Amino acid sequence: MQKLGDIATYINGYAFKPADRGLKGLPIIRIQDLTGNSYDLGFYDGIYPKKIEINNGDILISWSGSLGIFLWNGGKALLNQHIFKVVFDKKDIDKHYFLFAVKEKLNEMSLKTHGATMKHIIKSDFENITISLPDLNEQKRISNMLLKIENLIKMRKNQIQHYDTLTKSLFIEMFGDPKTNPKEWRKIPLSQIISKANNGMARRGNDENGSIVLRLVELQEGIIDYSKPNRILLTEKEKEKYLLQENDFLFARVNGNPLNVGRCAVFHSIGEAVYHNDHIIRVHFDDSMVNGVFASTILNSEYGKDEMRNKIKTSAGQYTISQDGIGAIKTIVPPIYLQNQFADFVAQVDKHKSVVQKSLDETQILFDSLMQKYFG
């Protein structure tokens, strides 16, 4: 085992001031530029210490606010504070092996974080973290194997994204942009096509012998996740009132993040009874007018999300949408036969997508187990 401090030197970035940021020169790389959360790239056109310059292939480690390790490939740039540049000047080490090893140690680093509002790791704590360091050939063997598996994971994710894009493209081709409505479909509030609506049960519980009661965590955008369901022993009255039916539509009613309010999915039978709690609104549309797959696609689109946001209310730090708010959302209503054609296409795409998802899940399990084997 070797301490990280005995393997390399870790150079912190420079504390650029707001006045240093301009419109020309070399880009100043902050943590948010590494994590993909930046929309405001700044540049510096002055004299700087050579040690804060970064180039393609450099390994960077964010140590404050957001802990992470990154392989830089964005060209010549300058490093802001709270990020280490790794200089391999002490031991022979494969940089990809180092990247994988440190990535696996991030959880360990998180346990050593300090600060109530901003997580950070003290440099001495970081340098004292140990990793296994076999000979260079073994490092390369391990890193090459992990890189191949990681690239396969990326490829599978890209395939899934392609299928999602395909569905969205067909929707626009068949129905047009719901906001501008170029095909001039009838546009009505959802209240005119809702046949039934109710909030779920308020009671909480957890019993492995009980029935599945959906929570917000299971209700994702366009899908319902049954991987870790919550189960509650229900009374007969509760079962009667909160039982979900085929093609019921589920909306997230409340959340501390407004972006999560209103996310929705269609319920399909899974072979056992499923119920829902009061953080979810169940709606059933008139099946003769609306196909659930069509409704899910439009309501989870940017148009649907914009409509939803306009109906959200806030109180005590929580954002909510009511049944009336959902009913006030306007949607286009193309002929049901076109909606059904679209749903049939989505079903075929989902079959292919599920095969890829299964392969992705298996590959991710393999990757995680190897990371644990070599670096855990």
Coordinates of C-alpha atoms in Angstrom, one line a residue:
M1 CA 0.0 0.0 0.0
Q2 CA 1.2 3.5 -0.8
K3 CA 0.1 6.9 0.5
L4 CA -1.1 9.2 -2.2
G5 CA 1.4 11.8 -0.9
D6 CA 4.2 9.4 -1.7
I7 CA 3.0 8.8 -5.3
A8 CA 2.6 12.4 -6.7
T9 CA 2.6 16.1 -5.9
Y10 CA -0.7 17.9 -5.7
I11 CA -0.6 21.5 -6.9
N12 CA -3.5 23.8 -5.9
G13 CA -5.0 26.3 -8.4
Y14 CA -4.8 30.0 -8.1
A15 CA -7.4 32.2 -6.4
F16 CA -8.5 34.3 -9.3
K17 CA -10.6 37.3 -8.4
P18 CA -13.8 38.3 -10.3
A19 CA -11.9 41.2 -11.8
D20 CA -9.4 38.8 -13.3
R21 CA -12.1 37.1 -15.4
G22 CA -12.3 38.6 -18.9
L23 CA -13.4 37.6 -22.4
K24 CA -10.0 36.7 -23.9
G25 CA -7.0 34.7 -23.0
L26 CA -6.9 31.2 -21.4
P27 CA -10.0 29.7 -19.8
I28 CA -10.1 29.7 -16.0
I29 CA -11.2 26.2 -14.9
R30 CA -13.4 26.1 -11.8
I31 CA -15.0 23.0 -10.2
Q32 CA -18.3 23.7 -11.9
D33 CA -16.5 23.6 -15.3
L34 CA -15.3 20.1 -14.5
T35 CA -18.7 18.9 -13.2
G36 CA -20.7 20.3 -16.2
N37 CA -22.6 22.8 -14.1
S38 CA -21.0 26.0 -15.5
Y39 CA -22.6 28.3 -18.1
D40 CA -20.2 31.2 -17.5
L41 CA -16.7 30.4 -18.7
G42 CA -14.1 33.2 -17.8
F43 CA -10.8 33.9 -19.4
Y44 CA -7.5 35.4 -18.1
D45 CA -5.1 37.3 -20.4
G46 CA -2.3 38.2 -17.9
I47 CA 0.9 36.7 -16.5
Y48 CA 0.5 33.6 -14.4
P49 CA 2.6 31.0 -12.6
K50 CA 3.4 28.1 -14.9
K51 CA 2.4 25.5 -12.3
I52 CA -1.3 26.4 -12.6
E53 CA -1.3 25.8 -16.4
I54 CA -3.2 22.6 -17.4
N55 CA -3.1 20.7 -20.6
N56 CA -4.8 17.6 -22.2
G57 CA -4.1 14.5 -20.2
D58 CA -3.6 16.2 -16.8
I59 CA -5.4 14.6 -13.9
L60 CA -7.4 17.1 -11.8
I61 CA -8.9 16.6 -8.3
S62 CA -11.6 18.9 -6.9
W63 CA -11.3 18.9 -3.1
S64 CA -13.8 21.5 -2.0
G65 CA -17.6 21.7 -2.5
S66 CA -17.7 18.8 -4.8
L67 CA -15.1 16.0 -4.5
G68 CA -14.1 14.3 -7.7
I69 CA -11.3 13.3 -10.0
F70 CA -11.2 14.2 -13.7
L71 CA -9.0 13.6 -16.8
W72 CA -8.7 17.0 -18.5
N73 CA -9.1 17.1 -22.3
G74 CA -10.2 20.7 -22.8
G75 CA -7.0 22.1 -24.1
K76 CA -4.5 24.6 -22.5
A77 CA -6.2 26.4 -19.6
L78 CA -5.6 27.8 -16.1
L79 CA -6.5 26.1 -12.8
N80 CA -8.7 28.0 -10.3
Q81 CA -8.4 27.4 -6.5
H82 CA -9.9 24.3 -4.8
I83 CA -8.6 22.0 -7.5
F84 CA -5.4 20.0 -7.4
K85 CA -3.3 19.3 -10.5
V86 CA -1.6 15.9 -10.1
V87 CA 2.1 15.8 -11.0
F88 CA 3.5 12.2 -11.1
D89 CA 7.0 12.9 -10.0
K90 CA 7.6 10.3 -7.2
K91 CA 6.5 6.9 -8.4
D92 CA 6.0 5.0 -11.6
I93 CA 2.3 4.9 -12.0
D94 CA -0.2 4.5 -14.8
K95 CA -2.4 7.7 -14.7
H96 CA -5.6 5.7 -15.5
Y97 CA -4.9 3.3 -12.7
F98 CA -4.4 6.3 -10.4
L99 CA -7.7 7.8 -11.6
F100 CA -9.6 4.6 -11.0
A101 CA -8.0 4.1 -7.6
V102 CA -8.7 7.6 -6.4
K103 CA -12.3 7.5 -7.7
E104 CA -13.0 4.4 -5.6
K105 CA -11.5 6.2 -2.6
L106 CA -13.8 9.2 -2.9
N107 CA -16.3 7.8 -0.4
E108 CA -13.4 7.4 2.1
M109 CA -12.5 11.0 1.4
S110 CA -16.0 12.1 2.0
L111 CA -15.9 10.8 5.5
K112 CA -13.0 13.1 6.2
T113 CA -14.7 16.3 4.9
H114 CA -15.0 19.4 7.0
G115 CA -17.3 22.4 7.0
A116 CA -21.0 22.8 7.7
T117 CA -22.0 24.3 4.4
M118 CA -19.2 23.3 2.0
K119 CA -17.5 19.9 2.0
H120 CA -13.7 19.9 1.7
I121 CA -10.9 17.6 2.4
I122 CA -7.7 18.7 4.1
K123 CA -4.6 18.1 2.0
S124 CA -2.8 16.1 4.7
D125 CA -5.8 13.8 5.0
F126 CA -5.9 13.4 1.2
E127 CA -2.1 12.6 1.0
N128 CA -2.4 10.0 3.8
I129 CA -5.0 7.9 1.9
T130 CA -3.4 4.7 0.8
I131 CA -4.0 2.7 -2.4
S132 CA -2.6 -0.6 -3.7
L133 CA 0.3 0.0 -6.1
P134 CA 1.4 -3.2 -8.0
D135 CA 4.2 -3.1 -10.6
L136 CA 3.6 -0.9 -13.7
N137 CA 2.7 -3.7 -16.0
E138 CA 0.0 -4.9 -13.6
Q139 CA -1.3 -1.4 -13.2
K140 CA -1.7 -1.1 -17.0
R141 CA -3.4 -4.5 -17.2
I142 CA -6.0 -3.5 -14.6
S143 CA -6.6 0.0 -16.0
N144 CA -6.9 -1.2 -19.6
M145 CA -9.5 -3.8 -18.5
L146 CA -11.4 -1.2 -16.6
L147 CA -11.2 1.4 -19.5
K148 CA -12.7 -1.2 -21.9
I149 CA -15.6 -1.9 -19.5
E150 CA -16.1 1.8 -18.9
N151 CA -16.2 2.5 -22.6
L152 CA -18.7 -0.3 -23.0
I153 CA -20.9 1.4 -20.3
K154 CA -20.6 4.7 -22.1
M155 CA -21.6 3.0 -25.4
R156 CA -24.6 1.4 -23.8
K157 CA -25.7 4.7 -22.3
N158 CA -25.4 6.4 -25.7
Q159 CA -27.5 3.7 -27.2
I160 CA -30.2 4.3 -24.6
Q161 CA -30.0 8.1 -25.2
H162 CA -30.3 7.4 -29.0
Y163 CA -33.6 5.4 -28.4
D164 CA -34.9 8.3 -26.2
T165 CA -34.0 10.8 -29.0
L166 CA -35.7 8.6 -31.6
T167 CA -39.0 8.6 -29.6
K168 CA -38.9 12.4 -29.2
S169 CA -38.1 12.9 -32.9
L170 CA -41.0 10.7 -33.9
F171 CA -43.3 12.7 -31.6
I172 CA -42.4 16.0 -33.2
E173 CA -42.7 14.4 -36.7
M174 CA -46.2 13.1 -36.0
F175 CA -47.6 15.8 -33.8
G176 CA -45.4 18.9 -34.1
D177 CA -44.2 21.1 -31.3
P178 CA -47.0 21.3 -28.7
K179 CA -46.1 24.9 -27.8
T180 CA -46.5 26.3 -31.4
N181 CA -49.0 23.6 -32.4
P182 CA -48.2 23.8 -36.2
K183 CA -50.6 21.0 -37.0
E184 CA -53.4 23.0 -35.3
W185 CA -54.6 20.1 -33.1
R186 CA -57.4 20.9 -30.6
K187 CA -55.8 22.2 -27.4
I188 CA -57.8 21.7 -24.2
P189 CA -57.1 21.6 -20.4
L190 CA -56.5 18.2 -18.9
S191 CA -59.6 18.6 -16.7
Q192 CA -61.8 18.0 -19.8
I193 CA -60.3 14.5 -20.3
I194 CA -59.7 13.4 -16.7
S195 CA -62.3 10.8 -15.6
K196 CA -60.9 10.2 -12.1
A197 CA -58.3 11.7 -9.8
N198 CA -57.2 11.3 -6.2
N199 CA -54.2 11.8 -3.8
G200 CA -52.7 8.7 -2.2
M201 CA -52.6 7.5 1.4
A202 CA -51.0 9.6 4.2
R203 CA -50.1 6.7 6.4
R204 CA -46.5 5.5 6.4
G205 CA -45.0 2.1 7.2
N206 CA -42.6 -0.6 6.2
D207 CA -43.4 -4.3 6.3
E208 CA -41.8 -6.9 4.0
N209 CA -45.1 -8.8 4.1
G210 CA -47.2 -5.8 3.0
S211 CA -48.3 -4.4 -0.3
I212 CA -46.3 -2.1 -2.6
V213 CA -47.1 1.6 -1.9
L214 CA -45.3 3.9 -4.3
R215 CA -43.4 6.8 -3.0
L216 CA -41.8 9.7 -4.9
V217 CA -38.5 7.9 -5.1
E218 CA -40.1 5.2 -7.3
L219 CA -41.9 7.7 -9.5
Q220 CA -39.3 8.7 -12.2
E221 CA -39.7 10.6 -15.4
G222 CA -41.7 8.3 -17.6
I223 CA -41.0 5.2 -15.6
I224 CA -41.7 3.5 -12.3
D225 CA -38.8 2.0 -10.5
Y226 CA -39.7 -1.2 -8.5
S227 CA -36.1 -2.2 -7.6
K228 CA -36.5 -1.2 -3.9
P229 CA -40.3 -0.9 -3.3
N230 CA -41.8 0.2 0.0
R231 CA -44.3 -2.2 1.5
I232 CA -47.1 -1.5 4.0
L233 CA -49.8 -3.7 5.5
L234 CA -53.0 -2.1 4.3
T235 CA -56.6 -2.2 5.5
E236 CA -59.3 -3.4 3.1
K237 CA -60.6 0.2 2.9
E238 CA -57.2 1.5 2.0
K239 CA -56.7 -1.2 -0.7
E240 CA -60.0 -0.3 -2.2
K241 CA -59.3 3.5 -2.3
Y242 CA -55.6 3.6 -3.4
L243 CA -55.3 0.5 -5.7
L244 CA -53.8 1.6 -9.0
Q245 CA -55.5 0.5 -12.3
E246 CA -54.0 -0.2 -15.7
N247 CA -53.1 3.1 -17.5
D248 CA -53.5 5.2 -14.4
F249 CA -51.3 8.3 -14.7
L250 CA -49.1 9.3 -11.7
F251 CA -47.9 12.8 -10.9
A252 CA -45.3 13.9 -8.3
R253 CA -47.4 16.2 -6.1
V254 CA -44.8 17.7 -3.8
N255 CA -41.0 18.1 -3.5
G256 CA -38.4 20.4 -2.1
N257 CA -37.1 20.8 -5.7
P258 CA -39.6 22.5 -8.1
L259 CA -38.0 20.7 -11.0
N260 CA -39.2 17.3 -9.6
V261 CA -42.8 18.4 -9.0
G262 CA -45.2 17.1 -11.7
R263 CA -42.9 14.4 -13.1
C264 CA -45.1 11.6 -14.2
A265 CA -45.4 8.1 -15.6
V266 CA -48.1 5.7 -16.7
F267 CA -48.8 2.7 -14.4
H268 CA -48.9 -0.7 -16.0
S269 CA -49.7 -3.9 -14.1
I270 CA -46.7 -5.8 -12.7
G271 CA -48.6 -9.0 -11.6
E272 CA -49.4 -7.8 -8.1
A273 CA -51.5 -5.0 -6.5
V274 CA -49.8 -1.6 -6.3
Y275 CA -50.9 1.4 -4.3
H276 CA -49.7 5.0 -3.9
N277 CA -49.0 7.5 -1.1
D278 CA -50.1 11.1 -0.8
H279 CA -47.0 12.5 -2.4
I280 CA -48.4 11.2 -5.6
I281 CA -51.6 12.2 -7.5
R282 CA -53.3 9.4 -9.5
V283 CA -55.3 10.5 -12.5
H284 CA -57.1 8.5 -15.1
F285 CA -57.7 9.9 -18.5
D286 CA -60.6 9.2 -20.8
D287 CA -59.2 6.2 -22.7
S288 CA -61.2 7.1 -25.8
M289 CA -59.4 10.5 -26.1
V290 CA -55.9 10.0 -24.7
N291 CA -53.3 7.3 -24.9
G292 CA -51.2 7.2 -21.7
V293 CA -47.9 6.8 -23.6
F294 CA -48.7 9.9 -25.6
A295 CA -49.7 11.8 -22.5
S296 CA -46.5 10.7 -20.7
T297 CA -44.4 11.9 -23.6
I298 CA -46.0 15.3 -23.9
L299 CA -46.2 16.0 -20.1
N300 CA -42.5 15.0 -19.6
S301 CA -41.4 17.2 -22.5
E302 CA -40.1 20.7 -22.1
Y303 CA -43.5 22.0 -23.1
G304 CA -45.2 19.9 -20.4
K305 CA -42.7 20.9 -17.8
D306 CA -43.2 24.6 -18.6
E307 CA -47.0 24.1 -18.2
M308 CA -46.4 22.3 -14.9
R309 CA -44.1 25.0 -13.5
N310 CA -46.8 27.6 -14.1
K311 CA -49.2 25.7 -11.9
I312 CA -46.8 25.0 -9.0
K313 CA -47.2 26.7 -5.6
T314 CA -44.8 27.0 -2.7
S315 CA -45.1 27.0 1.0
A316 CA -42.6 26.4 3.8
G317 CA -39.9 25.4 1.4
Q318 CA -42.0 22.8 -0.4
Y319 CA -43.3 23.0 -3.9
T320 CA -46.6 21.5 -4.8
I321 CA -49.1 21.0 -7.6
S322 CA -52.8 20.3 -6.9
Q323 CA -55.3 18.3 -8.8
D324 CA -56.8 21.6 -10.0
G325 CA -53.4 22.7 -11.1
I326 CA -52.9 19.5 -13.1
G327 CA -56.4 19.9 -14.6
A328 CA -55.5 23.4 -15.8
I329 CA -52.6 22.2 -17.9
K330 CA -53.3 22.4 -21.6
T331 CA -52.5 19.7 -24.0
I332 CA -53.0 19.0 -27.7
V333 CA -55.4 16.2 -28.5
P334 CA -54.6 14.5 -31.8
P335 CA -56.9 11.7 -33.0
I336 CA -56.6 8.7 -30.8
Y337 CA -55.6 6.4 -33.7
L338 CA -52.5 8.5 -34.2
Q339 CA -51.7 8.5 -30.5
N340 CA -52.1 4.7 -30.5
Q341 CA -49.7 4.4 -33.5
F342 CA -47.2 6.4 -31.6
A343 CA -47.6 4.2 -28.5
D344 CA -47.0 1.1 -30.6
F345 CA -43.8 2.5 -32.0
V346 CA -42.7 3.5 -28.4
A347 CA -43.4 -0.1 -27.3
Q348 CA -41.1 -1.5 -30.0
V349 CA -38.4 1.0 -29.1
D350 CA -38.8 0.1 -25.4
K351 CA -38.2 -3.6 -26.2
H352 CA -34.8 -2.8 -27.8
K353 CA -34.1 -0.3 -25.0
S354 CA -34.8 -2.8 -22.3
V355 CA -32.3 -5.3 -23.8
V356 CA -29.6 -2.6 -23.8
Q357 CA -30.6 -1.5 -20.3
K358 CA -30.2 -5.1 -19.1
S359 CA -26.7 -5.3 -20.7
L360 CA -25.8 -1.9 -19.2
D361 CA -26.9 -3.0 -15.7
E362 CA -24.9 -6.2 -16.0
T363 CA -21.8 -4.4 -17.2
Q364 CA -22.1 -1.8 -14.5
I365 CA -22.2 -4.6 -11.8
L366 CA -19.1 -6.1 -13.3
F367 CA -17.3 -2.7 -13.3
D368 CA -18.3 -2.0 -9.7
S369 CA -17.2 -5.4 -8.5
L370 CA -13.8 -5.1 -10.2
M371 CA -13.4 -1.6 -8.7
Q372 CA -14.1 -3.0 -5.3
K373 CA -11.7 -6.0 -5.9
Y374 CA -8.8 -3.9 -6.9
F375 CA -9.3 -0.7 -4.9
G376 CA -11.8 -1.3 -2.2

